[in-house]
Amino acid sequence: GAVVSQHPSWVICKSGTSVKIECRSLDFQATTMFWYRQFPKQSLMLMATSNEGSKATYEQGVEKDKFLINHASLTLSTLTVTSAHPEDSSFYICSASEGYEQPQHFGDGTRLSIL
Amino acid sequence: ILNVEQSPQSLHVQEGDSTNFTCSFPSSNFYALHWYRWETAKSPEALFVMTLNGDEKKKGRISATLNTKEGYSYLYIKGSQPEDSATYLCAPNTGNQFYFGTGTSLTVIP
């Protein structure tokens, strides 16, 4: 089956640090990758959608300069949380798809804790 | 932002019981409806992607129906087993945007 690897699974760092999260599709080519954030006791909130080779489309309210997304190849997308602060602490999860009518395959998520 | 509602929020059933839950969404600009199962400590797993009004899909003991005109989808589980315990998420897609519901948390009691 389609496998998506997300790394790291847990990050604890000091305020002001930039953190990069990687999302890789291991056995298929992901034309589209999605980045989600989950707040406590809430559902997945779509942050942005990225298509290989083009700029990511951010959802309303998501700061582009804060959450940098790069989708340089059909198998890799990265999310960089720049100058992270405690309010950025959350669970971030990526998914990859071969198309909007195709199912999304999720990574295991990254738990980010900013001290 | 799409208003997606899932009900009930949580559900406890006895092993062997059949159950169902609902996903409601705006019927305008509909493109596809996804169902996912999210077990604790695992990543969400795709169950179904449905696009056509009246569509019905089945995967083992789990099936789903779709009504795009009135904006709802039902997920059915026949003969629930403890391993079915998970949160079931639906996500309507309006073309290039996905909006996940808050999910239905199912607990199957042995």
PDB file of C-alpha atoms in Angstrom:
ATOM      1  CA  GLY A   1       0.000   0.000   0.000  1.00  0.00           C
ATOM      2  CA  ALA A   2       0.914   3.634  -0.266  1.00  0.00           C
ATOM      3  CA  VAL A   3       3.305   4.703   2.478  1.00  0.00           C
ATOM      4  CA  VAL A   4       4.014   8.206   3.660  1.00  0.00           C
ATOM      5  CA  SER A   5       6.911   8.845   5.980  1.00  0.00           C
ATOM      6  CA  GLN A   6       6.897  11.938   8.183  1.00  0.00           C
ATOM      7  CA  HIS A   7       9.923  12.983  10.162  1.00  0.00           C
ATOM      8  CA  PRO A   8      10.577  13.859  12.913  1.00  0.00           C
ATOM      9  CA  SER A   9       7.775  12.396  14.988  1.00  0.00           C
ATOM     10  CA  TRP A  10       8.455  14.615  18.017  1.00  0.00           C
ATOM     11  CA  VAL A  11      10.322  17.868  18.413  1.00  0.00           C
ATOM     12  CA  ILE A  12      10.981  19.856  21.562  1.00  0.00           C
ATOM     13  CA  CYS A  13      12.862  23.100  21.084  1.00  0.00           C
ATOM     14  CA  LYS A  14      13.351  26.579  22.412  1.00  0.00           C
ATOM     15  CA  SER A  15      11.316  29.562  21.382  1.00  0.00           C
ATOM     16  CA  GLY A  16      12.782  31.301  18.345  1.00  0.00           C
ATOM     17  CA  THR A  17      14.049  28.113  16.724  1.00  0.00           C
ATOM     18  CA  SER A  18      13.016  27.185  13.206  1.00  0.00           C
ATOM     19  CA  VAL A  19      11.824  23.615  12.779  1.00  0.00           C
ATOM     20  CA  LYS A  20      11.650  21.643   9.542  1.00  0.00           C
ATOM     21  CA  ILE A  21       9.275  18.718   9.096  1.00  0.00           C
ATOM     22  CA  GLU A  22       9.641  16.349   6.151  1.00  0.00           C
ATOM     23  CA  CYS A  23       6.932  14.379   4.413  1.00  0.00           C
ATOM     24  CA  ARG A  24       7.907  11.696   1.911  1.00  0.00           C
ATOM     25  CA  SER A  25       5.838   9.400  -0.243  1.00  0.00           C
ATOM     26  CA  LEU A  26       7.862   6.202  -0.337  1.00  0.00           C
ATOM     27  CA  ASP A  27       6.244   4.091  -3.012  1.00  0.00           C
ATOM     28  CA  PHE A  28       4.174   6.442  -5.146  1.00  0.00           C
ATOM     29  CA  GLN A  29       4.387   9.839  -6.751  1.00  0.00           C
ATOM     30  CA  ALA A  30       2.393  12.426  -4.873  1.00  0.00           C
ATOM     31  CA  THR A  31       1.194  15.166  -7.166  1.00  0.00           C
ATOM     32  CA  THR A  32      -0.429  16.862  -4.216  1.00  0.00           C
ATOM     33  CA  MET A  33       0.575  17.036  -0.581  1.00  0.00           C
ATOM     34  CA  PHE A  34      -1.425  18.473   2.277  1.00  0.00           C
ATOM     35  CA  TRP A  35      -0.343  19.867   5.613  1.00  0.00           C
ATOM     36  CA  TYR A  36      -2.687  19.787   8.583  1.00  0.00           C
ATOM     37  CA  ARG A  37      -2.588  20.991  12.132  1.00  0.00           C
ATOM     38  CA  GLN A  38      -4.606  19.521  14.956  1.00  0.00           C
ATOM     39  CA  PHE A  39      -5.454  21.533  18.030  1.00  0.00           C
ATOM     40  CA  PRO A  40      -6.410  19.678  21.217  1.00  0.00           C
ATOM     41  CA  LYS A  41      -9.828  18.048  20.988  1.00  0.00           C
ATOM     42  CA  GLN A  42     -10.361  19.387  17.481  1.00  0.00           C
ATOM     43  CA  SER A  43     -10.261  17.868  14.055  1.00  0.00           C
ATOM     44  CA  LEU A  44      -7.628  18.218  11.405  1.00  0.00           C
ATOM     45  CA  MET A  45      -7.339  21.759  10.083  1.00  0.00           C
ATOM     46  CA  LEU A  46      -5.962  22.110   6.597  1.00  0.00           C
ATOM     47  CA  MET A  47      -3.084  24.570   6.557  1.00  0.00           C
ATOM     48  CA  ALA A  48      -1.971  24.388   2.966  1.00  0.00           C
ATOM     49  CA  THR A  49      -1.991  22.349  -0.191  1.00  0.00           C
ATOM     50  CA  SER A  50       1.092  21.978  -2.304  1.00  0.00           C
ATOM     51  CA  ASN A  51       1.550  20.700  -5.810  1.00  0.00           C
ATOM     52  CA  GLU A  52       4.961  19.611  -7.014  1.00  0.00           C
ATOM     53  CA  GLY A  53       6.923  22.441  -8.554  1.00  0.00           C
ATOM     54  CA  SER A  54       4.495  25.217  -7.686  1.00  0.00           C
ATOM     55  CA  LYS A  55       3.828  27.481  -4.740  1.00  0.00           C
ATOM     56  CA  ALA A  56       1.679  26.162  -1.937  1.00  0.00           C
ATOM     57  CA  THR A  57      -1.898  27.344  -1.534  1.00  0.00           C
ATOM     58  CA  TYR A  58      -2.463  28.466   2.032  1.00  0.00           C
ATOM     59  CA  GLU A  59      -5.774  28.430   3.848  1.00  0.00           C
ATOM     60  CA  GLN A  60      -7.186  31.635   5.218  1.00  0.00           C
ATOM     61  CA  GLY A  61      -5.536  32.630   8.466  1.00  0.00           C
ATOM     62  CA  VAL A  62      -2.359  30.615   7.928  1.00  0.00           C
ATOM     63  CA  GLU A  63       0.743  32.810   7.732  1.00  0.00           C
ATOM     64  CA  LYS A  64       2.816  32.024   4.665  1.00  0.00           C
ATOM     65  CA  ASP A  65       5.958  33.536   6.123  1.00  0.00           C
ATOM     66  CA  LYS A  66       5.526  31.588   9.324  1.00  0.00           C
ATOM     67  CA  PHE A  67       4.850  28.207   7.792  1.00  0.00           C
ATOM     68  CA  LEU A  68       7.090  27.749   4.772  1.00  0.00           C
ATOM     69  CA  ILE A  69       6.148  24.888   2.512  1.00  0.00           C
ATOM     70  CA  ASN A  70       8.354  23.473  -0.206  1.00  0.00           C
ATOM     71  CA  HIS A  71       7.303  20.690  -2.569  1.00  0.00           C
ATOM     72  CA  ALA A  72      10.445  20.254  -4.612  1.00  0.00           C
ATOM     73  CA  SER A  73       9.780  16.770  -5.954  1.00  0.00           C
ATOM     74  CA  LEU A  74       6.968  14.296  -6.422  1.00  0.00           C
ATOM     75  CA  THR A  75       8.019  12.464  -3.290  1.00  0.00           C
ATOM     76  CA  LEU A  76       9.015  15.187  -0.836  1.00  0.00           C
ATOM     77  CA  SER A  77       7.358  18.157   0.794  1.00  0.00           C
ATOM     78  CA  THR A  78       8.705  20.085   3.752  1.00  0.00           C
ATOM     79  CA  LEU A  79       7.054  22.371   6.277  1.00  0.00           C
ATOM     80  CA  THR A  80       9.298  24.806   8.108  1.00  0.00           C
ATOM     81  CA  VAL A  81       7.917  26.550  11.160  1.00  0.00           C
ATOM     82  CA  THR A  82      10.024  29.679  11.298  1.00  0.00           C
ATOM     83  CA  SER A  83      10.953  31.320  14.591  1.00  0.00           C
ATOM     84  CA  ALA A  84       8.609  29.016  16.464  1.00  0.00           C
ATOM     85  CA  HIS A  85       6.866  30.230  19.597  1.00  0.00           C
ATOM     86  CA  PRO A  86       4.895  28.355  22.257  1.00  0.00           C
ATOM     87  CA  GLU A  87       1.610  29.065  20.459  1.00  0.00           C
ATOM     88  CA  ASP A  88       2.940  27.067  17.510  1.00  0.00           C
ATOM     89  CA  SER A  89       3.051  23.960  19.685  1.00  0.00           C
ATOM     90  CA  SER A  90       0.698  21.487  18.093  1.00  0.00           C
ATOM     91  CA  PHE A  91       0.364  18.248  16.198  1.00  0.00           C
ATOM     92  CA  TYR A  92       1.244  18.625  12.514  1.00  0.00           C
ATOM     93  CA  ILE A  93       0.433  15.898  10.012  1.00  0.00           C
ATOM     94  CA  CYS A  94       0.967  15.619   6.293  1.00  0.00           C
ATOM     95  CA  SER A  95      -0.764  13.603   3.649  1.00  0.00           C
ATOM     96  CA  ALA A  96      -0.005  12.815   0.029  1.00  0.00           C
ATOM     97  CA  SER A  97      -2.287  12.034  -2.849  1.00  0.00           C
ATOM     98  CA  GLU A  98      -2.081  11.163  -6.514  1.00  0.00           C
ATOM     99  CA  GLY A  99      -5.036  13.437  -7.192  1.00  0.00           C
ATOM    100  CA  TYR A 100      -8.023  15.105  -5.519  1.00  0.00           C
ATOM    101  CA  GLU A 101     -10.258  12.122  -6.267  1.00  0.00           C
ATOM    102  CA  GLN A 102      -7.700   9.751  -4.858  1.00  0.00           C
ATOM    103  CA  PRO A 103      -7.450   8.945  -1.164  1.00  0.00           C
ATOM    104  CA  GLN A 104      -4.966  10.783   0.952  1.00  0.00           C
ATOM    105  CA  HIS A 105      -2.209   8.771   2.576  1.00  0.00           C
ATOM    106  CA  PHE A 106      -1.121  10.192   5.878  1.00  0.00           C
ATOM    107  CA  GLY A 107       2.176  10.342   7.671  1.00  0.00           C
ATOM    108  CA  ASP A 108       2.332   9.539  11.377  1.00  0.00           C
ATOM    109  CA  GLY A 109       2.421  13.199  12.368  1.00  0.00           C
ATOM    110  CA  THR A 110       4.858  15.412  14.227  1.00  0.00           C
ATOM    111  CA  ARG A 111       4.246  16.604  17.739  1.00  0.00           C
ATOM    112  CA  LEU A 112       5.897  20.005  18.110  1.00  0.00           C
ATOM    113  CA  SER A 113       6.519  21.443  21.560  1.00  0.00           C
ATOM    114  CA  ILE A 114       8.035  24.906  21.849  1.00  0.00           C
ATOM    115  CA  LEU A 115       9.368  25.853  25.272  1.00  0.00           C
TER     116      LEU A 115
ATOM    117  CA  ILE B   1     -14.580  27.387   5.226  1.00  0.00           C
ATOM    118  CA  LEU B   2     -16.982  24.468   4.802  1.00  0.00           C
ATOM    119  CA  ASN B   3     -19.302  23.556   7.654  1.00  0.00           C
ATOM    120  CA  VAL B   4     -18.915  19.808   8.120  1.00  0.00           C
ATOM    121  CA  GLU B   5     -20.854  18.086  10.859  1.00  0.00           C
ATOM    122  CA  GLN B   6     -20.462  14.549  12.043  1.00  0.00           C
ATOM    123  CA  SER B   7     -22.833  12.856  14.422  1.00  0.00           C
ATOM    124  CA  PRO B   8     -22.829  11.419  16.914  1.00  0.00           C
ATOM    125  CA  GLN B   9     -19.626  12.770  18.409  1.00  0.00           C
ATOM    126  CA  SER B  10     -19.009   9.490  20.212  1.00  0.00           C
ATOM    127  CA  LEU B  11     -20.581   6.093  20.277  1.00  0.00           C
ATOM    128  CA  HIS B  12     -20.226   2.979  22.412  1.00  0.00           C
ATOM    129  CA  VAL B  13     -21.583  -0.301  21.050  1.00  0.00           C
ATOM    130  CA  GLN B  14     -21.389  -3.924  22.055  1.00  0.00           C
ATOM    131  CA  GLU B  15     -19.336  -6.336  19.998  1.00  0.00           C
ATOM    132  CA  GLY B  16     -21.529  -7.774  17.265  1.00  0.00           C
ATOM    133  CA  ASP B  17     -23.859  -4.777  17.055  1.00  0.00           C
ATOM    134  CA  SER B  18     -24.236  -2.917  13.803  1.00  0.00           C
ATOM    135  CA  THR B  19     -23.940   0.847  13.849  1.00  0.00           C
ATOM    136  CA  ASN B  20     -23.961   3.875  11.620  1.00  0.00           C
ATOM    137  CA  PHE B  21     -23.054   7.534  11.731  1.00  0.00           C
ATOM    138  CA  THR B  22     -23.560  10.636   9.658  1.00  0.00           C
ATOM    139  CA  CYS B  23     -21.522  13.250   7.864  1.00  0.00           C
ATOM    140  CA  SER B  24     -23.364  16.413   6.766  1.00  0.00           C
ATOM    141  CA  PHE B  25     -21.896  19.017   4.448  1.00  0.00           C
ATOM    142  CA  PRO B  26     -23.023  21.838   2.135  1.00  0.00           C
ATOM    143  CA  SER B  27     -24.191  20.371  -1.147  1.00  0.00           C
ATOM    144  CA  SER B  28     -22.940  23.254  -3.284  1.00  0.00           C
ATOM    145  CA  ASN B  29     -19.548  23.004  -5.025  1.00  0.00           C
ATOM    146  CA  PHE B  30     -19.297  19.345  -4.147  1.00  0.00           C
ATOM    147  CA  TYR B  31     -16.467  17.403  -5.737  1.00  0.00           C
ATOM    148  CA  ALA B  32     -15.788  14.316  -3.621  1.00  0.00           C
ATOM    149  CA  LEU B  33     -16.332  12.928  -0.133  1.00  0.00           C
ATOM    150  CA  HIS B  34     -13.597  11.048   1.721  1.00  0.00           C
ATOM    151  CA  TRP B  35     -13.956   8.782   4.760  1.00  0.00           C
ATOM    152  CA  TYR B  36     -10.989   7.967   6.985  1.00  0.00           C
ATOM    153  CA  ARG B  37     -10.470   5.803  10.049  1.00  0.00           C
ATOM    154  CA  TRP B  38      -8.049   7.115  12.658  1.00  0.00           C
ATOM    155  CA  GLU B  39      -6.935   4.676  15.319  1.00  0.00           C
ATOM    156  CA  THR B  40      -5.080   5.881  18.373  1.00  0.00           C
ATOM    157  CA  ALA B  41      -1.310   6.129  17.855  1.00  0.00           C
ATOM    158  CA  LYS B  42      -1.659   5.518  14.121  1.00  0.00           C
ATOM    159  CA  SER B  43      -2.120   7.740  11.100  1.00  0.00           C
ATOM    160  CA  PRO B  44      -5.509   8.159   9.419  1.00  0.00           C
ATOM    161  CA  GLU B  45      -6.339   5.393   6.983  1.00  0.00           C
ATOM    162  CA  ALA B  46      -8.414   5.983   3.874  1.00  0.00           C
ATOM    163  CA  LEU B  47     -11.668   4.045   3.716  1.00  0.00           C
ATOM    164  CA  PHE B  48     -13.606   5.460   0.783  1.00  0.00           C
ATOM    165  CA  VAL B  49     -13.582   8.234  -1.785  1.00  0.00           C
ATOM    166  CA  MET B  50     -17.050   8.868  -3.176  1.00  0.00           C
ATOM    167  CA  THR B  51     -18.030  11.243  -5.942  1.00  0.00           C
ATOM    168  CA  LEU B  52     -21.411  10.269  -7.397  1.00  0.00           C
ATOM    169  CA  ASN B  53     -24.821  10.957  -5.912  1.00  0.00           C
ATOM    170  CA  GLY B  54     -26.348   7.670  -4.790  1.00  0.00           C
ATOM    171  CA  ASP B  55     -22.984   5.981  -4.720  1.00  0.00           C
ATOM    172  CA  GLU B  56     -22.503   3.131  -2.289  1.00  0.00           C
ATOM    173  CA  LYS B  57     -19.135   1.638  -1.440  1.00  0.00           C
ATOM    174  CA  LYS B  58     -18.215  -1.372   0.653  1.00  0.00           C
ATOM    175  CA  LYS B  59     -15.034  -2.616   2.277  1.00  0.00           C
ATOM    176  CA  GLY B  60     -15.536  -5.758   4.308  1.00  0.00           C
ATOM    177  CA  ARG B  61     -18.055  -5.021   7.052  1.00  0.00           C
ATOM    178  CA  ILE B  62     -17.924  -1.263   6.419  1.00  0.00           C
ATOM    179  CA  SER B  63     -20.025   0.488   3.819  1.00  0.00           C
ATOM    180  CA  ALA B  64     -20.917   4.063   2.976  1.00  0.00           C
ATOM    181  CA  THR B  65     -23.588   5.874   1.010  1.00  0.00           C
ATOM    182  CA  LEU B  66     -23.598   9.357  -0.473  1.00  0.00           C
ATOM    183  CA  ASN B  67     -26.323  11.903  -1.155  1.00  0.00           C
ATOM    184  CA  THR B  68     -24.790  14.944  -2.804  1.00  0.00           C
ATOM    185  CA  LYS B  69     -28.100  16.717  -3.392  1.00  0.00           C
ATOM    186  CA  GLU B  70     -28.986  16.934   0.276  1.00  0.00           C
ATOM    187  CA  GLY B  71     -25.388  16.917   1.491  1.00  0.00           C
ATOM    188  CA  TYR B  72     -24.898  13.857   3.633  1.00  0.00           C
ATOM    189  CA  SER B  73     -23.110  10.547   3.782  1.00  0.00           C
ATOM    190  CA  TYR B  74     -23.702   7.580   6.058  1.00  0.00           C
ATOM    191  CA  LEU B  75     -21.062   5.133   7.228  1.00  0.00           C
ATOM    192  CA  TYR B  76     -22.269   1.704   8.339  1.00  0.00           C
ATOM    193  CA  ILE B  77     -20.410  -0.958  10.281  1.00  0.00           C
ATOM    194  CA  LYS B  78     -21.967  -4.398  10.377  1.00  0.00           C
ATOM    195  CA  GLY B  79     -21.198  -6.699  13.295  1.00  0.00           C
ATOM    196  CA  SER B  80     -18.814  -4.315  15.077  1.00  0.00           C
ATOM    197  CA  GLN B  81     -15.578  -5.763  16.408  1.00  0.00           C
ATOM    198  CA  PRO B  82     -13.217  -4.308  19.023  1.00  0.00           C
ATOM    199  CA  GLU B  83     -10.685  -3.590  16.282  1.00  0.00           C
ATOM    200  CA  ASP B  84     -13.217  -1.221  14.709  1.00  0.00           C
ATOM    201  CA  SER B  85     -12.707   1.130  17.661  1.00  0.00           C
ATOM    202  CA  ALA B  86     -11.369   4.366  16.171  1.00  0.00           C
ATOM    203  CA  THR B  87     -12.360   7.866  15.184  1.00  0.00           C
ATOM    204  CA  TYR B  88     -14.069   8.014  11.813  1.00  0.00           C
ATOM    205  CA  LEU B  89     -13.506  11.232   9.890  1.00  0.00           C
ATOM    206  CA  CYS B  90     -15.271  12.493   6.819  1.00  0.00           C
ATOM    207  CA  ALA B  91     -13.821  15.132   4.540  1.00  0.00           C
ATOM    208  CA  PRO B  92     -15.781  16.723   1.712  1.00  0.00           C
ATOM    209  CA  ASN B  93     -13.664  18.123  -1.069  1.00  0.00           C
ATOM    210  CA  THR B  94     -14.701  21.187  -3.065  1.00  0.00           C
ATOM    211  CA  GLY B  95     -12.044  20.723  -5.708  1.00  0.00           C
ATOM    212  CA  ASN B  96      -8.857  21.873  -4.110  1.00  0.00           C
ATOM    213  CA  GLN B  97      -9.865  22.167  -0.494  1.00  0.00           C
ATOM    214  CA  PHE B  98     -10.568  19.522   2.109  1.00  0.00           C
ATOM    215  CA  TYR B  99     -12.489  20.155   5.288  1.00  0.00           C
ATOM    216  CA  PHE B 100     -12.439  17.454   7.913  1.00  0.00           C
ATOM    217  CA  GLY B 101     -15.306  16.942  10.304  1.00  0.00           C
ATOM    218  CA  THR B 102     -14.558  16.527  14.000  1.00  0.00           C
ATOM    219  CA  GLY B 103     -15.169  12.814  13.683  1.00  0.00           C
ATOM    220  CA  THR B 104     -17.218  10.141  15.375  1.00  0.00           C
ATOM    221  CA  SER B 105     -15.335   8.267  18.070  1.00  0.00           C
ATOM    222  CA  LEU B 106     -16.442   4.641  18.099  1.00  0.00           C
ATOM    223  CA  THR B 107     -15.729   2.293  20.977  1.00  0.00           C
ATOM    224  CA  VAL B 108     -16.682  -1.346  20.572  1.00  0.00           C
ATOM    225  CA  ILE B 109     -17.040  -3.109  23.897  1.00  0.00           C
ATOM    226  CA  PRO B 110     -16.037  -6.797  23.910  1.00  0.00           C
TER     227      PRO B 110
END
